[in-house]
Short mmCIF file of C-alpha atoms and ligand atoms in Angstrom, two decimals:
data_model
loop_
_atom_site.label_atom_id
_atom_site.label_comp_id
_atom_site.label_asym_id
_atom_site.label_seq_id
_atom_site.Cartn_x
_atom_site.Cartn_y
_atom_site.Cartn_z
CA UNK F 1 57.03 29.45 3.74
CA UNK F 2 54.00 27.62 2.72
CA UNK F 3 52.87 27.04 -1.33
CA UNK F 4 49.91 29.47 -1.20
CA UNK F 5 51.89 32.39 0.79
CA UNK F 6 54.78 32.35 -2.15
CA UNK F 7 52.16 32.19 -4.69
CA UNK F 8 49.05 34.59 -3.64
CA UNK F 9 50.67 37.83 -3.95
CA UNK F 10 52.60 36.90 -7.23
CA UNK F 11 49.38 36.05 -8.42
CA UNK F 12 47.80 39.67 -7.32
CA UNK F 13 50.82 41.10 -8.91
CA UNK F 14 50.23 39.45 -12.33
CA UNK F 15 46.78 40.33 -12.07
CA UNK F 16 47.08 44.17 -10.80
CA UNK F 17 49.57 43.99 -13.69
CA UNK F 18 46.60 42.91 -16.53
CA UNK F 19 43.85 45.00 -15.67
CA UNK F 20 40.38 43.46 -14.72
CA UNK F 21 37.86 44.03 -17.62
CA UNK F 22 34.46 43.48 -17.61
CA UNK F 23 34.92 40.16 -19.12
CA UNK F 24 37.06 39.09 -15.85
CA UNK F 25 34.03 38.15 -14.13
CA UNK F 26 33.40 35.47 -16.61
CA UNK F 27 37.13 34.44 -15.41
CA UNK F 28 36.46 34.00 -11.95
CA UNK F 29 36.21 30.29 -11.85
CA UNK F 30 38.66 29.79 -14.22
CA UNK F 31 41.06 32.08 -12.05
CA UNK F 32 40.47 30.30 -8.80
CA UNK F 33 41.50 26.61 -10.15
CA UNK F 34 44.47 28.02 -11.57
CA UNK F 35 45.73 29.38 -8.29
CA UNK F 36 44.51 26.14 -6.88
CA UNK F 37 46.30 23.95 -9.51
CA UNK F 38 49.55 26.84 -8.58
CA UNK F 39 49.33 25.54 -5.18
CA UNK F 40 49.05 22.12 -5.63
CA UNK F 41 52.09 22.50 -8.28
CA UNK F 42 54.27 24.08 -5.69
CA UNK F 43 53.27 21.34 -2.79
CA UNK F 44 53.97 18.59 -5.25
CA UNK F 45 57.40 19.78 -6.07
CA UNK F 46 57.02 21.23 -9.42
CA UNK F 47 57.77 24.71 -8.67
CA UNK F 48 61.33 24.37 -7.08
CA UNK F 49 62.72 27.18 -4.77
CA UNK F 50 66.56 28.44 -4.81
CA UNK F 51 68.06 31.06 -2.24
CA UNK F 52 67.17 33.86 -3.86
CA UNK F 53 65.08 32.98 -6.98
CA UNK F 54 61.81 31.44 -7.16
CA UNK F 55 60.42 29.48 -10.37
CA UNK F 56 56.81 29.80 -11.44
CA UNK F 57 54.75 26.75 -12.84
CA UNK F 58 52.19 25.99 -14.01
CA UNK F 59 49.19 27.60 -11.97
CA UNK F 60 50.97 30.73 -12.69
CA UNK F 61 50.65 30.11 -15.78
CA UNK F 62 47.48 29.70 -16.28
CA UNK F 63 46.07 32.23 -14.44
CA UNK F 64 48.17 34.80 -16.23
CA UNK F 65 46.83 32.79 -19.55
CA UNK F 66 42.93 33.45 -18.08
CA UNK F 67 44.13 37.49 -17.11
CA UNK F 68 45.37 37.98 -20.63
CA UNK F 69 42.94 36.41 -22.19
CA UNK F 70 40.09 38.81 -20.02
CA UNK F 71 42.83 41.95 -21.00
CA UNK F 72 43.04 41.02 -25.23
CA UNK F 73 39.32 40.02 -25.69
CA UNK F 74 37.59 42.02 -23.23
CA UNK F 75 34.50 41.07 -25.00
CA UNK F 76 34.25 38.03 -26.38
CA UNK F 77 34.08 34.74 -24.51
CA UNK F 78 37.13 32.83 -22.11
CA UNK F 79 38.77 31.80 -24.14
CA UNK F 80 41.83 32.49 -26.39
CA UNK F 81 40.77 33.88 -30.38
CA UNK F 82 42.84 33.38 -33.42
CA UNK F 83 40.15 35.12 -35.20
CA UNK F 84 41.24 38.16 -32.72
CA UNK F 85 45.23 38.09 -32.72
CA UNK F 86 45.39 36.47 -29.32
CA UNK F 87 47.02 32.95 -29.87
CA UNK F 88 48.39 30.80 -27.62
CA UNK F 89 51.88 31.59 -28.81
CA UNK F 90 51.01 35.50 -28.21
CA UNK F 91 49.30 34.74 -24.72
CA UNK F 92 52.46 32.45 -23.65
CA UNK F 93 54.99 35.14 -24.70
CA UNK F 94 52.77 37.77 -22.82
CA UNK F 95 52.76 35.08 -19.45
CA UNK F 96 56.52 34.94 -19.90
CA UNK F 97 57.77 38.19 -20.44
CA UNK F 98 55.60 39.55 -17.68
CA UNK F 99 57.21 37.10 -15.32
CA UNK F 100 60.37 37.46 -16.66
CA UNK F 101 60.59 41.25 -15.32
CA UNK F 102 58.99 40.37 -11.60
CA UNK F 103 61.69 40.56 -9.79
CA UNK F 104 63.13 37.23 -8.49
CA UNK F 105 61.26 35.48 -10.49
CA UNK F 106 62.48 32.57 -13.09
CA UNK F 107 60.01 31.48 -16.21
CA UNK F 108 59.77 28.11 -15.73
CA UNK F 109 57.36 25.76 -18.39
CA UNK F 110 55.04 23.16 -17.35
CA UNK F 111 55.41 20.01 -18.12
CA UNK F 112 52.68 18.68 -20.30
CA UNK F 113 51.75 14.83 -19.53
CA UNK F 114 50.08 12.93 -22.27
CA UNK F 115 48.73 9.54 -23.52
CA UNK F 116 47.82 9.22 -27.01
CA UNK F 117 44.50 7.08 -27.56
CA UNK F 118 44.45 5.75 -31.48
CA UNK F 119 42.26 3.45 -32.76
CA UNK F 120 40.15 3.30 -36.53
CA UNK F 121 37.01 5.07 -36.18
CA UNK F 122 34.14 3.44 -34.17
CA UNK F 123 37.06 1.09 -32.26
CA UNK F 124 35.81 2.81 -28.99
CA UNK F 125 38.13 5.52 -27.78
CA UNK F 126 35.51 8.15 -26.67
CA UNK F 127 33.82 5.29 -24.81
CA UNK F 128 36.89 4.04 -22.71
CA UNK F 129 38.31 7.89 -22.54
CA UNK F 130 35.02 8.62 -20.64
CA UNK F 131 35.24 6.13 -18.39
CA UNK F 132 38.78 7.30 -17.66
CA UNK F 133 38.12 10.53 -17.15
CA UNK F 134 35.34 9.13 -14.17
CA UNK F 135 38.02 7.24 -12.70
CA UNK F 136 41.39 8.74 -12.93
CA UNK F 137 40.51 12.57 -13.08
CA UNK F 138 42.35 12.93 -16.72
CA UNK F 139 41.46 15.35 -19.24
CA UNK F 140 39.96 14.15 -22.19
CA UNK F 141 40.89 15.97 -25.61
CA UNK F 142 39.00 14.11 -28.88
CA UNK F 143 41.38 16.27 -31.74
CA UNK F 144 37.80 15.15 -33.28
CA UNK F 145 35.53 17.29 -31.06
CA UNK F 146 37.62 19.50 -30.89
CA UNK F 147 37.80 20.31 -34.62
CA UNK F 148 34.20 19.91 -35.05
CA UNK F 149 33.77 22.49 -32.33
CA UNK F 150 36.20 24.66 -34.33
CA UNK F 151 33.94 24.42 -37.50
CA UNK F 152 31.02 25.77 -35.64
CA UNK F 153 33.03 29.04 -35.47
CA UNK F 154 32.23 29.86 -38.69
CA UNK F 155 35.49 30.87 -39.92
CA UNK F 156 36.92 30.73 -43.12
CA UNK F 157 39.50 28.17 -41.39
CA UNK F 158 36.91 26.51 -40.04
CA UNK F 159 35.19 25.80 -43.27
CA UNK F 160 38.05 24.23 -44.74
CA UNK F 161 38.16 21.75 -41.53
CA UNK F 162 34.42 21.57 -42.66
CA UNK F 163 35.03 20.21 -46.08
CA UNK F 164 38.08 18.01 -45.29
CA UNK F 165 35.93 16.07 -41.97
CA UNK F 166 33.08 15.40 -44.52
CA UNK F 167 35.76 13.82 -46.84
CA UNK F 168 37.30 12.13 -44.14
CA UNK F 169 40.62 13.95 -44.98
CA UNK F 170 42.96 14.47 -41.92
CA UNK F 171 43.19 18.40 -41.07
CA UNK F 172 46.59 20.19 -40.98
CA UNK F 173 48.65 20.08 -38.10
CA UNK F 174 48.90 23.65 -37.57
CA UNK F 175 44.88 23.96 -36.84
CA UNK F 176 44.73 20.74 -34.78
CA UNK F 177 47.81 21.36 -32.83
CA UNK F 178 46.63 24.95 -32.29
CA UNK F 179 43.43 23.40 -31.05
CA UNK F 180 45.13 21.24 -28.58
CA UNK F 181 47.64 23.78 -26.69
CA UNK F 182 44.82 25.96 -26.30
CA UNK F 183 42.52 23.50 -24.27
CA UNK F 184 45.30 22.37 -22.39
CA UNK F 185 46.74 25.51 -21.43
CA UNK F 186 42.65 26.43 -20.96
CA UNK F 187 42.29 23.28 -18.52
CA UNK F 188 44.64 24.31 -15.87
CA UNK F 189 45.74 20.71 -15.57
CA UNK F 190 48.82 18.28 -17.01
CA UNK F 191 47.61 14.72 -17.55
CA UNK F 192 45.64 14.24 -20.89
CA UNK F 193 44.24 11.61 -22.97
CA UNK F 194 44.67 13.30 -26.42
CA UNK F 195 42.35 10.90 -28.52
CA UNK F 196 42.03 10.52 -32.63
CA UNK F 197 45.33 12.28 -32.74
CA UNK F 198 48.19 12.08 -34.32
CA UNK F 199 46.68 10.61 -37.05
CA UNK F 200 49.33 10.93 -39.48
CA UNK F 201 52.63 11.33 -39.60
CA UNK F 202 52.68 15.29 -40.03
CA UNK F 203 50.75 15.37 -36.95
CA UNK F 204 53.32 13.91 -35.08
CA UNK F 205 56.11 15.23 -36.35
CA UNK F 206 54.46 19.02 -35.90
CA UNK F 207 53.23 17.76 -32.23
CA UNK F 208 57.23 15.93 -31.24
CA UNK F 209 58.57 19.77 -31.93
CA UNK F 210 56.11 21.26 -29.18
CA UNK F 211 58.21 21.85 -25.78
CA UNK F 212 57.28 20.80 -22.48
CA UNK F 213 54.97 17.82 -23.40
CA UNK F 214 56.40 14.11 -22.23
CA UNK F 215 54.51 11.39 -24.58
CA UNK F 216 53.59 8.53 -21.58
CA UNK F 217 52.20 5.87 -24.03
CA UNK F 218 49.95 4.97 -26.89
CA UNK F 219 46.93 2.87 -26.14
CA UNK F 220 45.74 1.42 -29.07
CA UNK F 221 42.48 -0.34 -29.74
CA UNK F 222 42.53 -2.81 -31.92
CA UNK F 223 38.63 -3.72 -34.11
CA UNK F 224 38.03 -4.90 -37.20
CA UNK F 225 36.64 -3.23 -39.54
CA UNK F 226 33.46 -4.81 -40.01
CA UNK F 227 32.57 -4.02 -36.32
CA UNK F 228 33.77 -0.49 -36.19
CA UNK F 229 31.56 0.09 -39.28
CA UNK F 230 28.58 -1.71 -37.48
CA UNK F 231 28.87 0.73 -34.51
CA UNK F 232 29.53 3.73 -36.14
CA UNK F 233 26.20 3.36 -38.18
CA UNK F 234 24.57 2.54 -35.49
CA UNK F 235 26.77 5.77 -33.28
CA UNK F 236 24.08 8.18 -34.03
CA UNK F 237 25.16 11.73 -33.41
CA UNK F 238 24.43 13.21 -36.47
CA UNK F 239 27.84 13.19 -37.51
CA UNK F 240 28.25 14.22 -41.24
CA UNK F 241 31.06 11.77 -41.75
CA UNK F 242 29.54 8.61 -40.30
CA UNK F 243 28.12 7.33 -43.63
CA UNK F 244 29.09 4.48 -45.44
CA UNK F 245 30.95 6.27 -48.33
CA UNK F 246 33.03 8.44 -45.87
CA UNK F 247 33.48 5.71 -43.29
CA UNK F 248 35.48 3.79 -46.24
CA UNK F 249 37.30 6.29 -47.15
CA UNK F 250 37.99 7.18 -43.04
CA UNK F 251 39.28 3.37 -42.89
CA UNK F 252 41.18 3.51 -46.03
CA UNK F 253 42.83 6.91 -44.39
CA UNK F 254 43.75 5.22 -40.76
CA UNK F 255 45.41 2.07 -42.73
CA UNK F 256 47.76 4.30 -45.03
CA UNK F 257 48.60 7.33 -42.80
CA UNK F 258 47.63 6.33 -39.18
CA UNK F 259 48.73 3.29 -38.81
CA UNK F 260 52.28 3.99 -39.38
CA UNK F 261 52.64 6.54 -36.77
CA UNK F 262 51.07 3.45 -34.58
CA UNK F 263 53.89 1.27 -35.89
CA UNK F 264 56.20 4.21 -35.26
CA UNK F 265 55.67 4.00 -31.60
CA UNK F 266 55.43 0.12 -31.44
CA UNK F 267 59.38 0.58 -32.61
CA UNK F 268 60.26 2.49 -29.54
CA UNK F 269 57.90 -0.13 -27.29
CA UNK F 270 55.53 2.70 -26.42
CA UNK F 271 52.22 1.46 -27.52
CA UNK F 272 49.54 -0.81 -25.18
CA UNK F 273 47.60 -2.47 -27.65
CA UNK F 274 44.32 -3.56 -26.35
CA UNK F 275 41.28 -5.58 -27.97
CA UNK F 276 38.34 -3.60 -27.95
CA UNK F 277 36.46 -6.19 -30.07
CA UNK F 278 34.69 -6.94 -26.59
CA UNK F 279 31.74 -5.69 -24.32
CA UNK F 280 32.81 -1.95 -22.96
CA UNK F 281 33.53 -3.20 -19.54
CA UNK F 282 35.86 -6.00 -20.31
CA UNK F 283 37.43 -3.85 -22.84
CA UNK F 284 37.95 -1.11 -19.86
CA UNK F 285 39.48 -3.45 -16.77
CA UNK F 286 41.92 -4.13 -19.36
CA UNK F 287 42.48 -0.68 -20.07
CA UNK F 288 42.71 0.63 -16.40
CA UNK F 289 45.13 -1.32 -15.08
CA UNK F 290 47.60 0.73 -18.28
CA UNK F 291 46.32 3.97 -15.95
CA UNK F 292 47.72 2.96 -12.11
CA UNK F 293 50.87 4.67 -12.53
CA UNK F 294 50.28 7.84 -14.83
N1 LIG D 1 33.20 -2.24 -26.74
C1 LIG D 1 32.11 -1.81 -27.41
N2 LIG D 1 31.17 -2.68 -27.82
C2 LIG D 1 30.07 -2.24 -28.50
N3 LIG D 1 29.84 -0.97 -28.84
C3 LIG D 1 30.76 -0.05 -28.46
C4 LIG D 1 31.93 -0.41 -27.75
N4 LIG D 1 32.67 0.70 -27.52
C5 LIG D 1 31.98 1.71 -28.08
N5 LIG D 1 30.83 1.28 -28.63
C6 LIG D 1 29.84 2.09 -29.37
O1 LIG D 1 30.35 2.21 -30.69
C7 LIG D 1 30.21 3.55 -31.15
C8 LIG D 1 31.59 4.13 -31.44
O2 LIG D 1 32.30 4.26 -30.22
P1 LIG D 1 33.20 5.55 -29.94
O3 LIG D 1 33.65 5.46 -28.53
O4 LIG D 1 32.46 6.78 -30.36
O5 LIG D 1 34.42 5.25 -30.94
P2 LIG D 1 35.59 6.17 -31.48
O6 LIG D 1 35.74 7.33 -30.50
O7 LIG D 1 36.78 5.29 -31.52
O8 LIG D 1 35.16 6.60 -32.84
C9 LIG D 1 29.44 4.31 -30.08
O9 LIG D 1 28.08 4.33 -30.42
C10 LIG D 1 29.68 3.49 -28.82
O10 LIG D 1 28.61 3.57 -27.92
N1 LIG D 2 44.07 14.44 -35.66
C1 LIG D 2 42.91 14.52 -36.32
C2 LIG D 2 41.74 13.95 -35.77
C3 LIG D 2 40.55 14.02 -36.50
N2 LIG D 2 40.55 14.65 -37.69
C4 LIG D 2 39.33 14.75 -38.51
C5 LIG D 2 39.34 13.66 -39.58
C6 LIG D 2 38.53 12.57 -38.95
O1 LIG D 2 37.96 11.71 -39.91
C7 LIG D 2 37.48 13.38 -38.21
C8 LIG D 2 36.80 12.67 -37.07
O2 LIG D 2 37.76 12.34 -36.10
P1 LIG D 2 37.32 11.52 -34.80
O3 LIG D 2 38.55 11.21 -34.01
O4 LIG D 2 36.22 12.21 -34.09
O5 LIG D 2 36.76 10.23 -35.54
P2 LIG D 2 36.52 8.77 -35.04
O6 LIG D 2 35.93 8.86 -33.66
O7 LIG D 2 37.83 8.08 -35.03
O8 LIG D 2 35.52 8.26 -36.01
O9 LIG D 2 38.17 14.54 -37.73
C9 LIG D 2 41.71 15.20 -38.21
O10 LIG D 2 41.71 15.74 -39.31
N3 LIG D 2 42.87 15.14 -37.51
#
């Protein structure tokens, strides 16, 4: 039996099983990749097939992520909302519980594939991740953006993240991490550059006890700090922390806490350390060539 015959109905189950709201429409898109990516799971092996059970991956997943997303905010935007109860710990449980009571059907997690990109601030790892992303399809997380996204939200947790970016103070794991899960889960894929993250060595530590998620490499870029400084004032995107008083106290920050978890990897021979104290092009046919074979 072909990929999208096992998976179609299980899908129609899961969804006849979490209601359509009005919000689904705004799913729609987001649905129809994730029964793609379910497809394209199955063909490549990841969702294995026994005599009489049948394990769900990640396409599954996700589309049961989008449906209970659609079911516990009916009225708020695609996404998952701490702010409304519906984590992606809650969402996940929901997915596998569901499952669970299908019959002949096995919970099964996805395996999470990542690089991390480090660097001090201004070495260049938005730049190169771009220019990844065009060539090798990858998803691009910045921990960054993604927390400076997060203090648009106008929470109370995300005026705390506020405060500590304009002091160029690393956030707490449990926000960032939160952050992460939810876009990848959100993204329907598995490969991702996770850049500016971890950045200490609570971050890593919090991130090594997540499940499912196989740490490729660590590509490091390697500036000094002279020319990061030069390009960051020079970065202009309005950035409240790319001033000269923060930016020394952002440096000070990646020598004492970031570099060790840098060094960290170097001791189990995971990190590509590249010079990005060159032109962006020469900096990225280095770079690619690390990319081949994830
Ligand atoms: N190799 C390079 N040479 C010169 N300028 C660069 C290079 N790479 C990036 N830049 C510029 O420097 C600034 C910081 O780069 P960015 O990619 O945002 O760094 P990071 O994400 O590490 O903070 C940006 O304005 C970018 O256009
Ligand atoms: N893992 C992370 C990543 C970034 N942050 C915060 C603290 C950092 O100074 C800011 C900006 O991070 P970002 O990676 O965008 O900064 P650079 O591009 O390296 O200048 O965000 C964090 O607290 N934890």
């Amino acid at each position: 039996m072909s990929a999208s015959r096992n998976l179609t109905p299980l899908l129609s189950t899961l969804l006849r099983r979490w209601p359509a709201s009005a919000a689904a429409a705004a799913y729609a898109p987001a649905l129809r990749s994730y029964a793609t990516a379910a497809v394209a799971a199955s063909a490549a092996g990841s969702s294995t097939q026994t005599a009489s059970r049948r394990t769900v991956s990640l396409g599954l997943l996700s589309a049961g992520f989008a449906a209970t997303c659609a079911f516990a905010a009916p009225t708020s935007s695609a996404s998952a909302d701490s702010s409304s109860g519906t984590t992606p710990e809650s969402v996940l449980n929901k997915v596998r519980s569901t499952i669970s009571q299908m019959p002949g059907m096995e919970w099964a997690a996805p395996t999470f594939h990542v690089v991390f990109v480090l660097g001090g601030p201004g070495s260049g790892k938005g730049t190169q991740c771009a220019k990844l992303v065009e060539e090798f399809g990858v998803v691009h997380l910045s921990a960054g953006d993604l927390l400076r996204a997060h203090v648009k939200s106008g929470t109370e947790d995300g005026n705390m993240v506020k405060a500590m970016i304009a002091e160029g103070k690393i956030v707490p794991s449990s926000v960032t991490i939160g952050l992460l899960k939810k876009a990848m889960l959100e993204s329907g894929k598995t490969k991702f550059l996770i850049d500016g993250f971890p950045r200490n060595a609570e971050n890593r530590e919090a991130f090594e006890k997540e499940d499912g998620i196989d740490i490729h490499f660590v590509l490091f870029f390697d500036c000094p700090e002279k020319v990061m400084e030069k390009r960051i004032l020079s970065r202009n995107e309005g950035r409240s922390d790319d001033n000269v008083k923060t930016i020394r106290k952002r440096f000070k920050v990646f020598i004492d806490q970031s570099m060790p978890v840098v060094n960290h990897y170097k001791g189990m021979g995971k990190v590509h350390w590249v010079n990005s104290n060159r032109d962006p092009e020469a900096v990225y046919a280095e770079t690619r060539k690390l990319f081949e074979n994830f």
